Backbone as numpy.savetxt, mean C-alpha at the origin, in Angstrom:
# Nx Ny Nz CAx CAy CAz Cx Cy Cz
13.35 -5.40 14.05 11.92 -5.56 13.90 11.21 -4.55 14.79
10.27 -3.79 14.23 9.44 -2.91 15.02 8.19 -3.67 15.42
8.00 -3.84 16.72 6.85 -4.61 17.22 6.15 -3.81 18.31
4.83 -3.82 18.30 4.08 -3.08 19.30 3.06 -3.95 20.03
3.15 -5.26 19.84 2.26 -6.18 20.53 2.49 -7.60 20.08
1.76 -8.52 20.68 1.93 -9.94 20.38 1.05 -10.41 19.22
0.19 -9.55 18.72 -0.68 -9.91 17.61 0.12 -10.23 16.35
-0.48 -11.01 15.49 0.20 -11.45 14.27 0.67 -10.28 13.41
-0.14 -9.24 13.32 0.19 -8.09 12.48 0.60 -6.87 13.32
1.05 -7.12 14.52 1.52 -6.02 15.36 3.04 -5.90 15.30
3.55 -5.97 14.07 4.96 -5.74 13.81 5.09 -5.23 12.38
6.17 -4.51 12.13 6.36 -3.86 10.83 6.39 -4.84 9.67
7.05 -5.96 9.86 7.26 -6.89 8.75 5.94 -7.51 8.30
5.19 -8.10 9.23 3.92 -8.73 8.85 2.94 -7.71 8.29
2.92 -6.52 8.87 2.03 -5.47 8.38 2.40 -5.08 6.95
3.69 -4.95 6.68 4.15 -4.62 5.32 3.83 -5.75 4.34
4.04 -6.99 4.77 3.75 -8.14 3.91 2.28 -8.14 3.52
1.42 -7.89 4.48 -0.02 -7.86 4.21 -0.34 -6.78 3.17
0.17 -5.58 3.37 -0.12 -4.46 2.46 0.42 -4.74 1.06
1.66 -5.19 0.97 2.28 -5.41 -0.33 1.59 -6.56 -1.07
1.28 -7.64 -0.37 0.63 -8.78 -1.02 -0.73 -8.37 -1.60
-1.53 -7.70 -0.80 -2.86 -7.27 -1.27 -2.73 -6.29 -2.42
-1.76 -5.37 -2.35 -1.57 -4.42 -3.44 -1.18 -5.11 -4.74
-0.41 -6.17 -4.66 -0.05 -6.92 -5.86 -1.29 -7.52 -6.52
-2.20 -8.02 -5.71 -3.45 -8.55 -6.26 -4.29 -7.42 -6.85
-4.27 -6.26 -6.21 -5.08 -5.12 -6.69 -4.61 -4.61 -8.04
-3.32 -4.73 -8.34 -2.85 -4.24 -9.64 -2.87 -5.33 -10.71
-3.47 -6.47 -10.37 -3.73 -7.49 -11.39 -2.75 -8.64 -11.44
-1.86 -8.76 -10.45 -0.95 -9.91 -10.44 -1.74 -11.19 -10.16
-1.34 -12.27 -10.80 -1.96 -13.57 -10.52 -1.52 -14.02 -9.13
-2.20 -15.03 -8.60 -1.82 -15.57 -7.28 -0.35 -15.97 -7.26
0.07 -16.68 -8.29 1.45 -17.16 -8.36 2.44 -16.00 -8.50
2.11 -15.04 -9.35 2.99 -13.87 -9.52 3.14 -13.11 -8.21
2.03 -12.87 -7.54 2.07 -12.13 -6.27 2.94 -12.85 -5.26
2.77 -14.17 -5.17 3.56 -14.95 -4.21 5.04 -14.94 -4.56
5.38 -15.22 -5.81 6.79 -15.28 -6.20 7.47 -13.92 -6.04
6.75 -12.85 -6.38 7.35 -11.51 -6.25 7.59 -11.14 -4.80
6.64 -11.43 -3.93 6.82 -11.03 -2.53 7.94 -11.84 -1.88
8.09 -13.08 -2.29 9.21 -13.89 -1.77 10.54 -13.32 -2.29
10.61 -13.03 -3.59 11.85 -12.50 -4.18 12.23 -11.15 -3.58
11.23 -10.31 -3.38 11.50 -8.95 -2.86 11.92 -8.96 -1.39
11.65 -10.04 -0.69 11.96 -10.11 0.74 13.00 -11.18 1.06
13.87 -11.48 0.10 14.86 -12.54 0.31 15.76 -12.24 1.51
16.08 -10.97 1.74 16.91 -10.63 2.91 16.20 -10.92 4.22
14.90 -10.60 4.28 14.11 -10.89 5.49 14.03 -12.39 5.74
13.82 -13.12 4.67 13.64 -14.57 4.78 14.91 -15.24 5.31
16.06 -14.66 5.04 17.31 -15.23 5.53 17.59 -14.88 6.99
16.89 -13.88 7.52 17.07 -13.50 8.93 16.17 -14.36 9.81
16.73 -14.93 10.85 15.98 -15.87 11.70 14.69 -15.27 12.25
14.78 -14.10 12.87 13.59 -13.49 13.48 12.64 -12.90 12.44
13.19 -12.16 11.48 12.34 -11.51 10.48 11.57 -12.52 9.64
12.19 -13.66 9.34 11.51 -14.66 8.52 10.26 -15.20 9.21
10.29 -15.25 10.53 9.12 -15.72 11.29 7.92 -14.82 11.01
8.13 -13.52 11.18 7.03 -12.57 10.94 6.59 -12.57 9.49
7.55 -12.74 8.58 7.23 -12.78 7.15 6.30 -13.96 6.84
6.72 -15.18 7.21 5.94 -16.37 6.84 4.60 -16.44 7.57
4.58 -16.07 8.84 3.30 -16.12 9.57 2.32 -15.10 9.02
2.80 -13.90 8.75 1.93 -12.87 8.19 1.43 -13.23 6.80
2.34 -13.73 5.97 1.96 -14.11 4.61 0.96 -15.25 4.62
1.17 -16.25 5.46 0.24 -17.37 5.52 -1.15 -16.90 5.93
-1.22 -16.02 6.92 -2.51 -15.55 7.40 -3.27 -14.76 6.34
-2.58 -13.83 5.67 -3.27 -13.00 4.68 -3.65 -13.81 3.44
-2.80 -14.75 3.04 -3.15 -15.60 1.90 -4.37 -16.45 2.22
-4.44 -16.96 3.44 -5.61 -17.73 3.87 -6.85 -16.85 3.81
-6.77 -15.66 4.37 -7.93 -14.76 4.41 -8.48 -14.47 3.04
-7.62 -14.44 2.03 -8.06 -14.16 0.66 -8.31 -15.42 -0.15
-8.27 -16.58 0.51 -8.57 -17.84 -0.17 -7.51 -18.27 -1.15
-6.25 -17.90 -0.88 -5.16 -18.17 -1.82 -3.96 -18.86 -1.16
-4.14 -19.46 -0.02 -3.02 -20.05 0.72 -2.40 -21.21 -0.07
-1.10 -21.10 -0.32 -0.39 -22.17 -1.02 0.12 -23.19 0.00
0.34 -24.40 -0.46 0.85 -25.45 0.42 2.24 -25.09 0.94
3.04 -24.47 0.11 4.41 -24.08 0.51 4.38 -23.11 1.69
3.57 -22.07 1.59 3.50 -21.05 2.65 2.86 -21.63 3.91
1.83 -22.44 3.71 1.19 -23.10 4.87 2.19 -23.96 5.62
2.96 -24.75 4.89 3.95 -25.64 5.51 5.01 -24.85 6.28
5.47 -23.73 5.71 6.48 -22.90 6.39 5.92 -22.36 7.70
4.70 -21.85 7.67 4.10 -21.26 8.87 3.86 -22.32 9.94
3.34 -23.45 9.53 3.08 -24.52 10.51 4.38 -25.07 11.10
5.43 -25.10 10.30 6.74 -25.56 10.80 7.27 -24.59 11.87
7.12 -23.30 11.62 7.56 -22.28 12.59 6.81 -22.46 13.91
5.50 -22.67 13.80 4.67 -22.84 15.01 5.06 -24.12 15.74
5.21 -25.22 14.99 5.51 -26.52 15.60 6.88 -26.54 16.30
7.84 -25.82 15.72 9.19 -25.81 16.27 9.40 -24.75 17.36
8.33 -24.04 17.72 8.42 -22.97 18.73 9.52 -21.96 18.42
9.74 -21.72 17.13 10.79 -20.79 16.72 10.51 -19.36 17.18
9.26 -19.06 17.40 8.85 -17.69 17.71 8.87 -17.38 19.19
8.69 -18.35 20.03 8.43 -18.15 21.46 9.59 -17.49 22.20
10.81 -17.83 21.88 11.96 -17.29 22.61 12.16 -15.79 22.41
11.46 -15.22 21.45 11.59 -13.78 21.22 10.76 -12.96 22.21
9.92 -13.61 22.99 8.98 -12.90 23.86 9.35 -13.10 25.32
9.12 -12.06 26.12 9.39 -12.21 27.55 8.28 -13.06 28.17
8.48 -13.47 29.39 7.55 -14.40 30.06 6.12 -13.87 30.07
5.97 -12.59 30.34 4.63 -11.99 30.44 3.89 -12.04 29.10
4.62 -11.84 28.01 4.00 -11.80 26.68 3.89 -13.17 26.03
4.65 -14.12 26.52 4.75 -15.43 25.88 3.39 -16.13 25.78
2.59 -16.12 26.83 1.30 -16.79 26.80 0.35 -16.14 25.79
0.40 -14.82 25.71 -0.43 -14.14 24.71 -0.03 -14.56 23.31
1.28 -14.61 23.08 1.77 -14.98 21.75 1.44 -16.44 21.43
1.54 -17.32 22.42 1.18 -18.72 22.21 -0.28 -18.84 21.79
-1.15 -18.04 22.39 -2.57 -18.05 22.03 -2.76 -17.59 20.58
-2.00 -16.56 20.18 -2.07 -16.06 18.80 -1.63 -17.15 17.82
-0.54 -17.83 18.15 -0.02 -18.87 17.27 -0.95 -20.08 17.20
-1.57 -20.42 18.33 -2.51 -21.55 18.33 -3.72 -21.23 17.45
-4.17 -19.99 17.54 -5.30 -19.57 16.71 -4.93 -19.61 15.23
-3.71 -19.17 14.91 -3.26 -19.23 13.51 -3.14 -20.67 13.04
-2.62 -21.54 13.88 -2.50 -22.96 13.53 -3.86 -23.56 13.21
-4.86 -23.28 14.05 -6.21 -23.79 13.80 -6.76 -23.24 12.49
-6.52 -21.97 12.26 -6.99 -21.32 11.03 -6.37 -21.99 9.80
-5.05 -22.16 9.81 -4.36 -22.72 8.65 -4.72 -24.18 8.39
-5.11 -24.90 9.45 -5.49 -26.30 9.29 -6.98 -26.48 8.97
-7.71 -25.39 8.93 -9.13 -25.49 8.57 -9.28 -25.29 7.06
-10.44 -25.67 6.51 -10.61 -25.52 5.05 -10.42 -24.06 4.63
-9.73 -23.87 3.53 -9.47 -22.52 3.02 -10.79 -21.93 2.52
-11.08 -20.69 2.89 -12.32 -20.06 2.41 -12.28 -19.83 0.90
-13.43 -19.58 0.30 -13.45 -19.29 -1.14 -12.57 -18.07 -1.44
-12.02 -18.07 -2.64 -11.17 -16.94 -3.04 -11.98 -15.65 -3.02
-11.43 -14.65 -2.34 -12.08 -13.34 -2.32 -11.80 -12.64 -3.64
-12.84 -12.00 -4.15 -12.65 -11.22 -5.37 -11.90 -9.95 -5.01
-10.92 -9.61 -5.79 -10.11 -8.41 -5.57 -10.49 -7.40 -6.64
-10.92 -6.22 -6.18 -11.22 -5.16 -7.14 -9.91 -4.61 -7.69
-9.79 -4.64 -9.00 -8.58 -4.14 -9.64 -8.54 -2.62 -9.54
-7.42 -2.10 -9.13 -7.22 -0.66 -9.09 -6.66 -0.24 -10.43
-7.40 0.59 -11.13 -6.98 1.02 -12.47 -5.96 2.14 -12.35
-5.02 2.11 -13.25 -4.01 3.15 -13.32 -4.68 4.47 -13.68
-4.35 5.53 -12.96 -4.86 6.86 -13.27 -3.87 7.58 -14.16
-4.35 8.07 -15.29 -3.50 8.84 -16.19 -4.17 10.20 -16.39
-3.51 11.22 -15.89 -4.05 12.58 -16.00 -4.15 13.00 -17.45
-5.22 13.71 -17.77 -5.36 14.27 -19.11 -4.56 15.57 -19.25
-4.14 16.10 -18.12 -3.35 17.33 -18.15 -1.96 17.02 -18.67
-1.49 17.84 -19.57 -0.17 17.67 -20.19 0.72 18.87 -19.86
2.00 18.71 -20.12 2.97 19.78 -19.89 2.52 21.05 -20.61
2.60 22.17 -19.88 2.25 23.51 -20.37 0.76 23.77 -20.50
-0.09 22.83 -20.10 -1.52 23.09 -20.08 -1.84 24.10 -18.98
-2.87 24.89 -19.21 -3.32 25.87 -18.22 -4.83 25.69 -18.05
-5.26 25.62 -16.78 -6.66 25.43 -16.46 -7.12 26.50 -15.47
-8.37 26.92 -15.62 -8.95 27.93 -14.74 -10.14 27.33 -14.00
-10.34 27.79 -12.79 -11.55 27.45 -12.06 -11.91 28.64 -11.18
-13.20 28.94 -11.12 -13.63 30.02 -10.23 -13.28 29.67 -8.80
-12.73 30.62 -8.08 -12.31 30.39 -6.71 -13.47 29.85 -5.87
-14.65 30.39 -6.08 -15.83 29.97 -5.30 -16.23 28.53 -5.60
-15.90 28.06 -6.80 -16.23 26.67 -7.14 -15.25 25.67 -6.53
-14.08 26.15 -6.13 -13.06 25.27 -5.58 -13.04 25.26 -4.06
-13.32 26.41 -3.47 -13.25 26.49 -2.01 -14.21 27.54 -1.48
-14.38 27.54 -0.19 -15.27 28.50 0.46 -14.53 29.83 0.59
-14.87 30.77 -0.28 -14.19 32.06 -0.28 -15.15 33.15 -0.74
-14.82 34.39 -0.39 -15.62 35.52 -0.88 -14.97 36.14 -2.12
-13.79 35.63 -2.49 -13.08 36.16 -3.66 -13.85 35.81 -4.93
-13.84 36.76 -5.86 -14.57 36.58 -7.12 -13.69 36.07 -8.25
-12.39 35.95 -8.02 -11.47 35.63 -9.10 -11.38 34.16 -9.44
-10.26 33.82 -10.05 -10.04 32.47 -10.57 -8.70 31.93 -10.08
-8.68 30.63 -9.84 -7.41 29.95 -9.63 -6.93 29.46 -10.99
-5.64 29.56 -11.20 -5.03 29.14 -12.46 -4.05 28.01 -12.14
-4.26 26.87 -12.77 -3.35 25.73 -12.61 -2.46 25.67 -13.85
-1.16 25.84 -13.65 -0.19 25.79 -14.74 0.57 24.47 -14.63
0.40 23.61 -15.60 1.02 22.29 -15.54 2.47 22.37 -16.00
3.38 22.07 -15.06 4.80 22.08 -15.37 5.18 20.83 -16.15
4.72 19.68 -15.65 5.02 18.39 -16.29 4.11 17.33 -15.67
4.28 16.10 -16.08 3.58 14.99 -15.44 4.63 14.00 -14.94
4.27 13.26 -13.89 5.21 12.30 -13.31 4.51 10.98 -13.06
5.30 9.92 -13.11 4.83 8.59 -12.74 4.97 8.50 -11.23
3.85 8.38 -10.52 3.87 8.46 -9.06 2.88 7.46 -8.48
3.35 6.63 -7.55 2.47 5.66 -6.92 1.70 6.33 -5.78
0.67 7.04 -6.14 -0.10 7.81 -5.16 -1.02 6.91 -4.35
-1.50 5.83 -4.94 -2.49 4.99 -4.26 -1.99 3.60 -3.96
-1.42 2.93 -4.95 -0.94 1.55 -4.80 0.45 1.45 -5.39
1.38 0.88 -4.64 2.76 0.76 -5.09 2.82 -0.03 -6.39
3.62 0.47 -7.32 3.86 -0.14 -8.63 2.68 -0.05 -9.58
1.65 0.73 -9.24 0.54 0.91 -10.16 0.93 1.89 -11.26
1.67 2.93 -10.90 2.18 3.86 -11.91 1.20 4.92 -12.35
0.49 5.54 -11.40 -0.39 6.65 -11.76 0.44 7.76 -12.42
-0.16 8.44 -13.40 0.49 9.58 -14.05 -0.23 10.83 -13.56
0.49 11.64 -12.80 -0.10 12.82 -12.17 0.59 14.09 -12.66
-0.17 15.21 -12.70 0.45 16.47 -13.10 1.15 17.15 -11.93
2.22 17.84 -12.25 2.84 18.76 -11.29 2.43 20.15 -11.74
1.73 20.85 -10.88 1.19 22.15 -11.26 1.64 23.25 -10.31
1.65 24.45 -10.85 1.81 25.65 -10.05 0.45 26.32 -9.98
0.21 27.00 -8.90 -1.09 27.62 -8.69 -0.94 29.14 -8.64
-1.84 29.81 -9.34 -1.88 31.27 -9.32 -3.32 31.71 -9.07
-3.47 32.96 -8.68 -4.80 33.54 -8.51 -4.88 34.81 -9.33
-5.96 34.93 -10.11 -6.19 36.15 -10.89 -7.60 36.67 -10.60
-7.76 37.99 -10.50 -9.09 38.54 -10.19 -10.06 38.41 -11.36
-9.53 38.42 -12.60 -10.35 38.29 -13.80 -9.70 37.30 -14.75
-10.49 36.75 -15.63 -9.92 35.84 -16.62 -8.91 36.59 -17.48
-7.69 36.07 -17.60 -6.67 36.77 -18.40 -7.00 36.71 -19.89
-6.55 37.73 -20.59 -6.79 37.79 -22.04 -5.69 37.09 -22.83
-4.51 36.93 -22.19 -3.39 36.29 -22.90 -2.44 35.65 -21.90
-1.47 34.93 -22.40 -0.53 34.19 -21.56 0.36 35.14 -20.76
0.63 36.33 -21.31 1.48 37.30 -20.61 0.84 37.72 -19.28
-0.48 37.88 -19.28 -1.17 38.27 -18.04 -1.04 37.18 -16.98
-0.99 35.93 -17.40 -0.81 34.82 -16.46 0.64 34.82 -15.96
1.58 35.03 -16.88 3.00 35.02 -16.50 3.33 36.11 -15.49
2.65 37.24 -15.57 2.95 38.37 -14.70 2.44 38.18 -13.27
1.58 37.19 -13.06 1.01 36.95 -11.73 1.94 36.01 -10.95
2.24 36.32 -9.67 3.12 35.43 -8.90 2.43 34.12 -8.55
3.23 33.09 -8.35 2.70 31.79 -7.92 2.25 31.88 -6.47
1.22 31.13 -6.12 0.78 31.02 -4.74 1.66 29.99 -4.04
1.93 30.22 -2.76 2.71 29.24 -2.00 1.82 28.07 -1.61
């Protein structure tokens, strides 16, 4: 476990759980789908004594914040807190800080769940650029330059790439870039120009 403090999300596991859970909601997963998937995807963590603590506490907190806390996750988190399963992982100096964090989480989880937060759906981006497409733009329109020529984008192919949200499946072009002083008259003039690094 990578940990940099006693805070609930000051460790790799809880921070990852928060990001992945929210991303599942952003791509349109239902509350139940998001929960079941994150549990299934982290079955190894859940079986580890220490890692499961960070998993369940982080998941309970983020689900509460978004108004989606399930009874199952709430019960797991409260059981961890009640059984002091987390405390032995901390040295004496840090233990009191961590106890305060856990007490605050316990109070939060036992309070009424806030209204469900609306999640803005992140739409899949699909590039209109296709394999072998060629696009031109004046250098001055793209960047601050004194050059009068054009940048040429040569599309090699497109790829499915999670550029913004994991598992969203954006379709992005892979392009090569060239520079020409004048608009080419034919494809041969473009081919003869070297690619820019």
